[in-house]
PDB file of C-alpha atoms in Angstrom:
ATOM      1  CA  MET H   1     -16.207  44.119 -11.287  1.00 55.00           C
ATOM      2  CA  ASN H   2     -19.404  41.979 -11.131  1.00 50.00           C
ATOM      3  CA  LYS H   3     -19.131  38.492  -9.465  1.00 44.00           C
ATOM      4  CA  ARG H   4     -19.050  36.134 -12.521  1.00 42.00           C
ATOM      5  CA  GLN H   5     -15.502  37.798 -13.161  1.00 50.00           C
ATOM      6  CA  PHE H   6     -15.255  37.292  -9.793  1.00 46.00           C
ATOM      7  CA  LEU H   7     -15.694  33.537  -9.827  1.00 40.00           C
ATOM      8  CA  LYS H   8     -13.454  33.781 -13.199  1.00 42.00           C
ATOM      9  CA  GLY H   9     -10.707  35.859 -11.711  1.00 51.00           C
ATOM     10  CA  MET H  10     -10.701  33.258  -8.167  1.00 46.00           C
ATOM     11  CA  ILE H  11     -10.518  29.948 -10.826  1.00 41.00           C
ATOM     12  CA  LEU H  12      -7.471  30.956 -13.245  1.00 41.00           C
ATOM     13  CA  PHE H  13      -5.686  32.829 -10.653  1.00 43.00           C
ATOM     14  CA  ILE H  14      -5.786  29.401  -7.355  1.00 40.00           C
ATOM     15  CA  PRO H  15      -4.343  26.994  -9.760  1.00 43.00           C
ATOM     16  CA  ALA H  16      -1.499  29.271 -11.105  1.00 43.00           C
ATOM     17  CA  GLY H  17      -1.146  30.208  -8.058  1.00 45.00           C
ATOM     18  CA  GLN H  18      -0.198  26.520  -6.956  1.00 45.00           C
ATOM     19  CA  LEU H  19       1.699  25.549  -9.625  1.00 41.00           C
ATOM     20  CA  LEU H  20       4.301  29.112  -8.717  1.00 44.00           C
ATOM     21  CA  GLU H  21       4.463  27.145  -5.419  1.00 49.00           C
ATOM     22  CA  THR H  22       5.401  24.668  -6.499  1.00 43.00           C
ATOM     23  CA  LEU H  23       8.097  25.893  -8.841  1.00 42.00           C
ATOM     24  CA  ALA H  24       8.919  27.527  -6.194  1.00 46.00           C
ATOM     25  CA  ARG H  25       9.013  23.995  -4.012  1.00 48.00           C
ATOM     26  CA  GLN H  26      10.957  22.106  -6.913  1.00 45.00           C
ATOM     27  CA  ALA H  27      13.241  25.241  -7.239  1.00 47.00           C
ATOM     28  CA  GLY H  28      14.369  25.642  -4.028  1.00 48.00           C
ATOM     29  CA  ALA H  29      14.450  21.304  -3.804  1.00 46.00           C
ATOM     30  CA  ALA H  30      17.141  21.937  -7.030  1.00 46.00           C
ATOM     31  CA  GLU H  31      19.604  24.840  -5.269  1.00 47.00           C
ATOM     32  CA  THR H  32      19.744  22.127  -1.843  1.00 45.00           C
ATOM     33  CA  GLY H  33      20.316  18.423  -4.057  1.00 48.00           C
ATOM     34  CA  LYS H  34      17.412  17.037  -1.969  1.00 45.00           C
ATOM     35  CA  LYS H  35      14.594  15.644  -3.390  1.00 45.00           C
ATOM     36  CA  GLU H  36      11.296  15.630  -2.654  1.00 44.00           C
ATOM     37  CA  PRO H  37       9.147  13.467  -0.790  1.00 46.00           C
ATOM     38  CA  ALA H  38       6.806  10.398  -2.678  1.00 47.00           C
ATOM     39  CA  ARG H  39       3.622  12.450  -2.222  1.00 56.00           C
ATOM     40  CA  GLN H  40       0.377  10.725  -2.803  1.00 49.00           C
ATOM     41  CA  ASP H  41      -0.445  12.418  -5.501  1.00 44.00           C
ATOM     42  CA  ALA H  42       2.925  12.460  -6.925  1.00 41.00           C
ATOM     43  CA  GLU H  43       4.160   9.650  -9.815  1.00 40.00           C
ATOM     44  CA  PRO H  44       4.601   6.068  -7.969  1.00 40.00           C
ATOM     45  CA  ASP H  45       8.972   5.751  -8.909  1.00 43.00           C
ATOM     46  CA  ALA H  46       9.252   9.306  -7.889  1.00 43.00           C
ATOM     47  CA  GLY H  47      12.451   9.619  -6.621  1.00 48.00           C
ATOM     48  CA  LEU H  48      13.070   6.420  -5.799  1.00 56.00           C
ATOM     49  CA  GLY H  49      14.298   4.084  -8.391  1.00 58.00           C
ATOM     50  CA  ASP H  50      13.359   1.391  -9.196  1.00 66.00           C
ATOM     51  CA  TYR H  51      11.011   1.609  -5.958  1.00 72.00           C
ATOM     52  CA  ARG H  52       7.051   2.163  -7.242  1.00 76.00           C
ATOM     53  CA  PRO H  53       5.189   2.393  -3.388  1.00 78.00           C
ATOM     54  CA  ALA H  54       2.592   2.047  -5.375  1.00 80.00           C
ATOM     55  CA  GLU H  55       2.919  -1.619  -5.105  1.00 89.00           C
ATOM     56  CA  HIS H  56       3.396  -2.534  -1.449  1.00 93.00           C
ATOM     57  CA  TRP H  57       0.995  -1.673   1.559  1.00 96.00           C
ATOM     58  CA  TYR H  58       3.618  -1.351   4.593  1.00 97.00           C
ATOM     59  CA  GLY H  59       2.037  -2.550   7.852  1.00 97.00           C
ATOM     60  CA  MET H  60       3.593  -4.291  11.429  1.00 98.00           C
ATOM     61  CA  GLY H  61       2.191  -6.882  13.569  1.00 98.00           C
ATOM     62  CA  ILE H  62       3.745  -6.611  17.051  1.00 98.00           C
ATOM     63  CA  GLU H  63       3.478 -10.450  19.264  1.00 97.00           C
ATOM     64  CA  ILE H  64       3.127  -8.678  23.105  1.00 96.00           C
ATOM     65  CA  ASP H  65       3.548 -12.944  24.763  1.00 95.00           C
ATOM     66  CA  LYS H  66       7.608 -11.715  22.745  1.00 97.00           C
ATOM     67  CA  CYS H  67       8.526  -8.723  23.895  1.00 97.00           C
ATOM     68  CA  ILE H  68      10.499  -8.415  27.092  1.00 96.00           C
ATOM     69  CA  GLY H  69      11.318  -5.585  27.913  1.00 95.00           C
ATOM     70  CA  CYS H  70      14.957  -5.132  26.811  1.00 95.00           C
ATOM     71  CA  ASN H  71      14.159  -1.754  24.955  1.00 95.00           C
ATOM     72  CA  ARG H  72      17.067  -2.465  22.073  1.00 96.00           C
ATOM     73  CA  CYS H  73      14.011  -1.507  20.005  1.00 97.00           C
ATOM     74  CA  ALA H  74      13.413   2.355  21.291  1.00 96.00           C
ATOM     75  CA  GLU H  75      17.521   2.464  21.663  1.00 95.00           C
ATOM     76  CA  ALA H  76      18.536   1.351  17.741  1.00 97.00           C
ATOM     77  CA  CYS H  77      16.035   3.611  16.606  1.00 97.00           C
ATOM     78  CA  LYS H  78      16.872   6.620  18.169  1.00 95.00           C
ATOM     79  CA  ALA H  79      20.888   6.112  16.476  1.00 96.00           C
ATOM     80  CA  GLU H  80      19.310   5.081  13.545  1.00 97.00           C
ATOM     81  CA  ASN H  81      16.907   8.483  13.923  1.00 96.00           C
ATOM     82  CA  ASP H  82      18.616  10.627  14.841  1.00 94.00           C
ATOM     83  CA  VAL H  83      15.794  10.971  17.786  1.00 95.00           C
ATOM     84  CA  PRO H  84      16.669  13.421  20.766  1.00 91.00           C
ATOM     85  CA  ALA H  85      18.233  12.238  23.943  1.00 84.00           C
ATOM     86  CA  GLU H  86      16.278  13.986  25.954  1.00 78.00           C
ATOM     87  CA  PRO H  87      14.083  10.843  27.816  1.00 73.00           C
ATOM     88  CA  PHE H  88      10.680  11.684  26.468  1.00 83.00           C
ATOM     89  CA  PHE H  89      11.671  12.025  22.774  1.00 91.00           C
ATOM     90  CA  PHE H  90      10.812   8.559  21.367  1.00 95.00           C
ATOM     91  CA  ARG H  91       9.375   7.669  17.180  1.00 96.00           C
ATOM     92  CA  THR H  92       8.531   3.971  19.357  1.00 97.00           C
ATOM     93  CA  TRP H  93       9.176   3.783  23.022  1.00 96.00           C
ATOM     94  CA  VAL H  94       8.303   0.062  25.783  1.00 96.00           C
ATOM     95  CA  GLU H  95       5.214   0.400  27.465  1.00 95.00           C
ATOM     96  CA  ARG H  96       5.462  -1.735  31.072  1.00 94.00           C
ATOM     97  CA  TYR H  97       1.481  -3.752  32.441  1.00 93.00           C
ATOM     98  CA  ARG H  98       1.481  -4.991  35.642  1.00 92.00           C
ATOM     99  CA  VAL H  99      -2.700  -5.423  36.401  1.00 90.00           C
ATOM    100  CA  MET H 100      -3.083  -5.408  40.519  1.00 89.00           C
ATOM    101  CA  HIS H 101      -5.068  -8.805  42.074  1.00 85.00           C
ATOM    102  CA  ASP H 102      -7.358  -6.134  42.384  1.00 85.00           C
ATOM    103  CA  GLY H 103      -7.960  -5.508  38.964  1.00 81.00           C
ATOM    104  CA  GLU H 104      -6.151  -2.131  38.929  1.00 86.00           C
ATOM    105  CA  ALA H 105      -3.720  -1.888  36.074  1.00 87.00           C
ATOM    106  CA  ARG H 106      -0.831   0.670  36.119  1.00 90.00           C
ATOM    107  CA  VAL H 107       1.020   1.518  33.167  1.00 92.00           C
ATOM    108  CA  GLU H 108       4.978   2.525  33.359  1.00 92.00           C
ATOM    109  CA  CYS H 109       7.189   3.643  30.121  1.00 93.00           C
ATOM    110  CA  ILE H 110      10.561   1.356  30.222  1.00 92.00           C
ATOM    111  CA  SER H 111      12.225   3.079  28.108  1.00 92.00           C
ATOM    112  CA  VAL H 112      12.443   6.648  30.168  1.00 88.00           C
ATOM    113  CA  ASN H 113      15.794   6.389  32.510  1.00 71.00           C
ATOM    114  CA  PRO H 114      15.417   1.608  31.310  1.00 62.00           C
ATOM    115  CA  GLN H 115      18.349   0.979  33.682  1.00 60.00           C
ATOM    116  CA  GLN H 116      16.445   2.853  36.800  1.00 54.00           C
ATOM    117  CA  ARG H 117      13.376   0.470  35.572  1.00 58.00           C
ATOM    118  CA  ARG H 118      15.691  -2.487  35.725  1.00 56.00           C
ATOM    119  CA  ALA H 119      17.002  -1.501  38.885  1.00 53.00           C
ATOM    120  CA  ASP H 120      13.380  -0.944  40.296  1.00 55.00           C
ATOM    121  CA  ARG H 121      11.904  -3.761  38.805  1.00 55.00           C
ATOM    122  CA  GLU H 122      14.322  -5.412  40.937  1.00 53.00           C
ATOM    123  CA  GLY H 123      14.358  -4.329  44.296  1.00 50.00           C
ATOM    124  CA  GLY H 124      10.464  -3.906  44.368  1.00 54.00           C
ATOM    125  CA  ASP H 125       8.082  -6.071  45.224  1.00 58.00           C
ATOM    126  CA  ASP H 126       5.430  -7.673  42.761  1.00 66.00           C
ATOM    127  CA  ARG H 127       3.039  -9.886  44.912  1.00 72.00           C
ATOM    128  CA  ASP H 128       0.672  -7.919  44.332  1.00 85.00           C
ATOM    129  CA  VAL H 129       1.224  -8.366  41.655  1.00 88.00           C
ATOM    130  CA  LEU H 130      -1.160 -10.952  38.868  1.00 88.00           C
ATOM    131  CA  ARG H 131       0.179 -10.559  35.748  1.00 89.00           C
ATOM    132  CA  THR H 132       2.710  -8.833  33.708  1.00 92.00           C
ATOM    133  CA  PHE H 133       3.583  -7.882  30.072  1.00 94.00           C
ATOM    134  CA  PHE H 134       5.193  -5.218  27.876  1.00 96.00           C
ATOM    135  CA  VAL H 135       3.492  -3.593  25.196  1.00 96.00           C
ATOM    136  CA  PRO H 136       6.086  -1.581  22.513  1.00 97.00           C
ATOM    137  CA  LYS H 137       4.383   1.100  20.999  1.00 97.00           C
ATOM    138  CA  LEU H 138       5.292   2.989  18.295  1.00 98.00           C
ATOM    139  CA  CYS H 139       3.020   5.055  15.099  1.00 98.00           C
ATOM    140  CA  ASN H 140       0.136   3.007  13.801  1.00 98.00           C
ATOM    141  CA  GLN H 141       0.413   4.333  10.386  1.00 98.00           C
ATOM    142  CA  CYS H 142      -2.737   5.090   9.762  1.00 98.00           C
ATOM    143  CA  ALA H 143      -5.290   4.009   7.203  1.00 96.00           C
ATOM    144  CA  HIS H 144      -7.393   7.850   7.548  1.00 97.00           C
ATOM    145  CA  PRO H 145      -4.515   9.145   9.765  1.00 97.00           C
ATOM    146  CA  PRO H 146      -5.701  12.706  12.203  1.00 97.00           C
ATOM    147  CA  CYS H 147      -2.936  14.415  11.860  1.00 97.00           C
ATOM    148  CA  VAL H 148      -3.386  14.106   7.190  1.00 97.00           C
ATOM    149  CA  GLN H 149      -6.887  16.392   8.058  1.00 96.00           C
ATOM    150  CA  VAL H 150      -5.543  18.073  10.402  1.00 97.00           C
ATOM    151  CA  CYS H 151      -2.050  19.759   8.820  1.00 97.00           C
ATOM    152  CA  PRO H 152      -2.673  22.961   7.399  1.00 97.00           C
ATOM    153  CA  VAL H 153       0.552  23.116   5.074  1.00 97.00           C
ATOM    154  CA  GLY H 154       0.064  19.729   4.098  1.00 96.00           C
ATOM    155  CA  ALA H 155       3.836  19.205   5.679  1.00 97.00           C
ATOM    156  CA  THR H 156       2.274  15.308   7.047  1.00 97.00           C
ATOM    157  CA  PHE H 157       1.452  13.442   4.085  1.00 97.00           C
ATOM    158  CA  SER H 158       0.226   9.703   3.427  1.00 96.00           C
ATOM    159  CA  THR H 159       2.846   7.481   0.686  1.00 95.00           C
ATOM    160  CA  ARG H 160       0.761   5.612  -2.046  1.00 94.00           C
ATOM    161  CA  ASP H 161       2.524   2.046   0.405  1.00 94.00           C
ATOM    162  CA  GLY H 162       0.613   3.202   3.655  1.00 95.00           C
ATOM    163  CA  VAL H 163       4.078   5.482   5.178  1.00 97.00           C
ATOM    164  CA  VAL H 164       2.453   9.165   6.979  1.00 97.00           C
ATOM    165  CA  LEU H 165       6.284  10.510   6.431  1.00 97.00           C
ATOM    166  CA  ILE H 166       6.533  15.002   7.730  1.00 97.00           C
ATOM    167  CA  ASP H 167       8.229  17.271   4.919  1.00 97.00           C
ATOM    168  CA  LYS H 168      10.075  18.478   6.752  1.00 95.00           C
ATOM    169  CA  ASP H 169      11.390  21.227   4.617  1.00 96.00           C
ATOM    170  CA  ARG H 170       7.507  22.490   4.970  1.00 96.00           C
ATOM    171  CA  CYS H 171       6.556  21.697   8.312  1.00 97.00           C
ATOM    172  CA  ILE H 172       5.755  25.112  10.507  1.00 97.00           C
ATOM    173  CA  GLY H 173       6.266  23.895  14.029  1.00 96.00           C
ATOM    174  CA  CYS H 174       2.770  24.050  14.101  1.00 97.00           C
ATOM    175  CA  ARG H 175       2.239  21.459  17.143  1.00 97.00           C
ATOM    176  CA  TYR H 176      -1.270  20.582  15.602  1.00 97.00           C
ATOM    177  CA  CYS H 177      -1.055  17.080  14.045  1.00 98.00           C
ATOM    178  CA  ILE H 178       1.142  16.372  17.948  1.00 97.00           C
ATOM    179  CA  GLN H 179      -2.149  17.572  19.245  1.00 97.00           C
ATOM    180  CA  ALA H 180      -4.877  14.837  16.839  1.00 97.00           C
ATOM    181  CA  CYS H 181      -2.770  11.905  17.165  1.00 98.00           C
ATOM    182  CA  PRO H 182      -5.252   9.495  19.055  1.00 96.00           C
ATOM    183  CA  TYR H 183      -1.476   6.779  20.157  1.00 96.00           C
ATOM    184  CA  GLY H 184       0.615  10.146  22.209  1.00 95.00           C
ATOM    185  CA  ALA H 185       2.998   8.867  18.925  1.00 97.00           C
ATOM    186  CA  ARG H 186       4.925  11.977  17.964  1.00 97.00           C
ATOM    187  CA  TYR H 187       6.776  14.966  19.296  1.00 96.00           C
ATOM    188  CA  PHE H 188       8.454  18.302  18.470  1.00 96.00           C
ATOM    189  CA  ASP H 189      11.765  18.277  17.801  1.00 95.00           C
ATOM    190  CA  HIS H 190      13.030  21.871  19.140  1.00 94.00           C
ATOM    191  CA  ARG H 191      16.754  21.167  17.483  1.00 94.00           C
ATOM    192  CA  ALA H 192      14.928  21.959  14.164  1.00 94.00           C
ATOM    193  CA  ASN H 193      11.082  23.156  15.351  1.00 96.00           C
ATOM    194  CA  ILE H 194       9.153  20.527  13.636  1.00 97.00           C
ATOM    195  CA  ALA H 195       7.098  17.272  14.284  1.00 97.00           C
ATOM    196  CA  ASP H 196       8.180  14.483  14.157  1.00 97.00           C
ATOM    197  CA  LYS H 197       7.541  10.589  14.703  1.00 97.00           C
ATOM    198  CA  CYS H 198       8.330   6.271  13.479  1.00 98.00           C
ATOM    199  CA  ALA H 199       8.325   6.591   9.578  1.00 97.00           C
ATOM    200  CA  PHE H 200       8.544   2.657   9.628  1.00 98.00           C
ATOM    201  CA  CYS H 201      12.641   3.867   8.577  1.00 98.00           C
ATOM    202  CA  TYR H 202      10.728   5.167   5.114  1.00 97.00           C
ATOM    203  CA  HIS H 203      14.915   5.597   3.960  1.00 96.00           C
ATOM    204  CA  ARG H 204      15.666   1.208   4.976  1.00 97.00           C
ATOM    205  CA  ILE H 205      12.094  -0.169   3.925  1.00 96.00           C
ATOM    206  CA  THR H 206      12.620   1.613   0.596  1.00 95.00           C
ATOM    207  CA  LYS H 207      15.859   0.098  -0.763  1.00 95.00           C
ATOM    208  CA  ASP H 208      14.134  -3.360   0.972  1.00 93.00           C
ATOM    209  CA  LEU H 209      15.832  -3.477   4.685  1.00 97.00           C
ATOM    210  CA  LEU H 210      14.284  -3.447   7.853  1.00 97.00           C
ATOM    211  CA  PRO H 211      12.633  -1.022  10.264  1.00 98.00           C
ATOM    212  CA  ALA H 212      16.003  -0.540  12.219  1.00 98.00           C
ATOM    213  CA  CYS H 213      13.502  -1.435  15.650  1.00 98.00           C
ATOM    214  CA  VAL H 214      12.452  -4.937  13.712  1.00 98.00           C
ATOM    215  CA  GLU H 215      16.005  -5.396  13.139  1.00 97.00           C
ATOM    216  CA  VAL H 216      17.457  -6.249  16.864  1.00 98.00           C
ATOM    217  CA  CYS H 217      14.453  -7.592  18.511  1.00 98.00           C
ATOM    218  CA  PRO H 218      15.886 -10.704  20.139  1.00 97.00           C
ATOM    219  CA  THR H 219      12.855 -12.186  20.291  1.00 97.00           C
ATOM    220  CA  GLN H 220      10.964 -11.553  16.696  1.00 96.00           C
ATOM    221  CA  ALA H 221       8.600  -9.736  19.135  1.00 97.00           C
ATOM    222  CA  ARG H 222       8.044  -7.512  16.020  1.00 98.00           C
ATOM    223  CA  ILE H 223       8.053  -8.722  12.741  1.00 97.00           C
ATOM    224  CA  PHE H 224       7.348  -5.797   9.340  1.00 98.00           C
ATOM    225  CA  GLY H 225       5.786  -7.189   5.694  1.00 96.00           C
ATOM    226  CA  ASP H 226       3.520  -5.810   3.250  1.00 96.00           C
ATOM    227  CA  LEU H 227       0.481  -6.877   3.401  1.00 96.00           C
ATOM    228  CA  ARG H 228      -0.743  -6.788  -0.155  1.00 94.00           C
ATOM    229  CA  SER H 229       2.391 -10.347  -0.348  1.00 93.00           C
ATOM    230  CA  LYS H 230       0.459 -13.814   1.092  1.00 91.00           C
ATOM    231  CA  ALA H 231       3.998 -14.193   1.079  1.00 92.00           C
ATOM    232  CA  SER H 232       4.785 -11.592   3.073  1.00 95.00           C
ATOM    233  CA  ARG H 233       5.208 -12.102   6.554  1.00 96.00           C
ATOM    234  CA  LEU H 234       3.018  -9.756   8.007  1.00 97.00           C
ATOM    235  CA  VAL H 235       0.225 -11.571   6.483  1.00 97.00           C
ATOM    236  CA  ARG H 236       0.936 -15.109   7.485  1.00 96.00           C
ATOM    237  CA  PHE H 237       1.288 -13.050  11.556  1.00 97.00           C
ATOM    238  CA  GLN H 238      -2.578 -12.417  10.906  1.00 96.00           C
ATOM    239  CA  ARG H 239      -2.997 -15.595   9.280  1.00 95.00           C
ATOM    240  CA  MET H 240      -1.958 -17.579  12.309  1.00 95.00           C
ATOM    241  CA  ASN H 241      -3.145 -15.741  15.178  1.00 95.00           C
ATOM    242  CA  LYS H 242      -5.803 -12.872  16.405  1.00 93.00           C
ATOM    243  CA  VAL H 243      -4.786  -9.499  16.100  1.00 95.00           C
ATOM    244  CA  GLY H 244      -6.973  -6.671  16.927  1.00 96.00           C
ATOM    245  CA  VAL H 245      -4.973  -2.575  16.838  1.00 96.00           C
ATOM    246  CA  LEU H 246      -4.738  -0.294  19.392  1.00 96.00           C
ATOM    247  CA  LYS H 247      -8.110   1.836  19.892  1.00 95.00           C
ATOM    248  CA  PRO H 248     -10.702   0.769  16.906  1.00 95.00           C
ATOM    249  CA  ALA H 249     -13.264   2.524  17.471  1.00 95.00           C
ATOM    250  CA  LEU H 250     -11.930   5.510  15.828  1.00 96.00           C
ATOM    251  CA  ASN H 251     -12.034   4.333  12.820  1.00 95.00           C
ATOM    252  CA  THR H 252      -8.553   4.936  12.217  1.00 97.00           C
ATOM    253  CA  GLU H 253      -7.524   2.575  10.466  1.00 97.00           C
ATOM    254  CA  PRO H 254      -4.139   1.681  12.613  1.00 97.00           C
ATOM    255  CA  LYS H 255      -1.061  -0.953  10.643  1.00 98.00           C
ATOM    256  CA  VAL H 256       0.243  -2.032  13.395  1.00 98.00           C
ATOM    257  CA  TYR H 257      -0.876  -4.952  14.529  1.00 98.00           C
ATOM    258  CA  TYR H 258      -0.843  -7.001  18.449  1.00 97.00           C
ATOM    259  CA  ALA H 259      -0.981 -10.727  18.384  1.00 96.00           C
ATOM    260  CA  GLN H 260      -1.933 -11.149  22.587  1.00 91.00           C
ATOM    261  CA  LEU H 261      -3.670  -7.396  22.699  1.00 90.00           C
ATOM    262  CA  ASP H 262      -4.789  -7.475  26.200  1.00 86.00           C
ATOM    263  CA  GLY H 263      -8.043  -5.458  27.994  1.00 83.00           C
ATOM    264  CA  GLU H 264      -6.163  -2.839  29.704  1.00 81.00           C
ATOM    265  CA  VAL H 265      -4.280  -2.623  26.969  1.00 86.00           C
ATOM    266  CA  ARG H 266      -4.981   0.944  25.582  1.00 74.00           C
TER     267      ARG H 266
END
């Protein structure tokens, strides 16, 4: 076989292999009764009824001055999304920043054993603390997500409405995405041997419901909305506040925006 015949055979073989893979995946989904997630290259309303992802571009705003560190967001997220009960697994969590008089910044995750953290705060000596504030964190739903780029099987993908999701049936548990995420927003679920993270409660927002963390926040420190809608609370939040994102130099274009973002936050 000469070079031209070999290349011709490869051109015919590769699309056929992709077609067979797609047909096999659809057949498996039909047998289990599951619908495939709406991928970026899928039809806008694939599997979602009247909901059309292409019409939306979702994001979240967080007003740091309003966060009181109650940790209800992390607790509601765990309950809503069946996050493992072990203390170090979160889709969203809250960090407490303490800036000392000497300029040192101390950071702790208060979502880990919040009762003990609360007792430590009440019994501690804060005379050396200049200021304290809380910062909720989660997957930043990047417009250019590094986790999507490194996934070898396409299990992590971006939807047309700007949400980064994980196809749990495809994930092979290689953990490349966990290493690639610059925000530390992913964890490994040992129960199913897959990577997992915040999905903006995608099963809720496609039904016009708020993410669980937004719904339970007692001070409305979290704001969720559609960046393509001028009537969205999130667009108004951006217009009325000076907002910033985490690690802007990475050019991942996060869609989680912070108001009153302190320079110590990283």
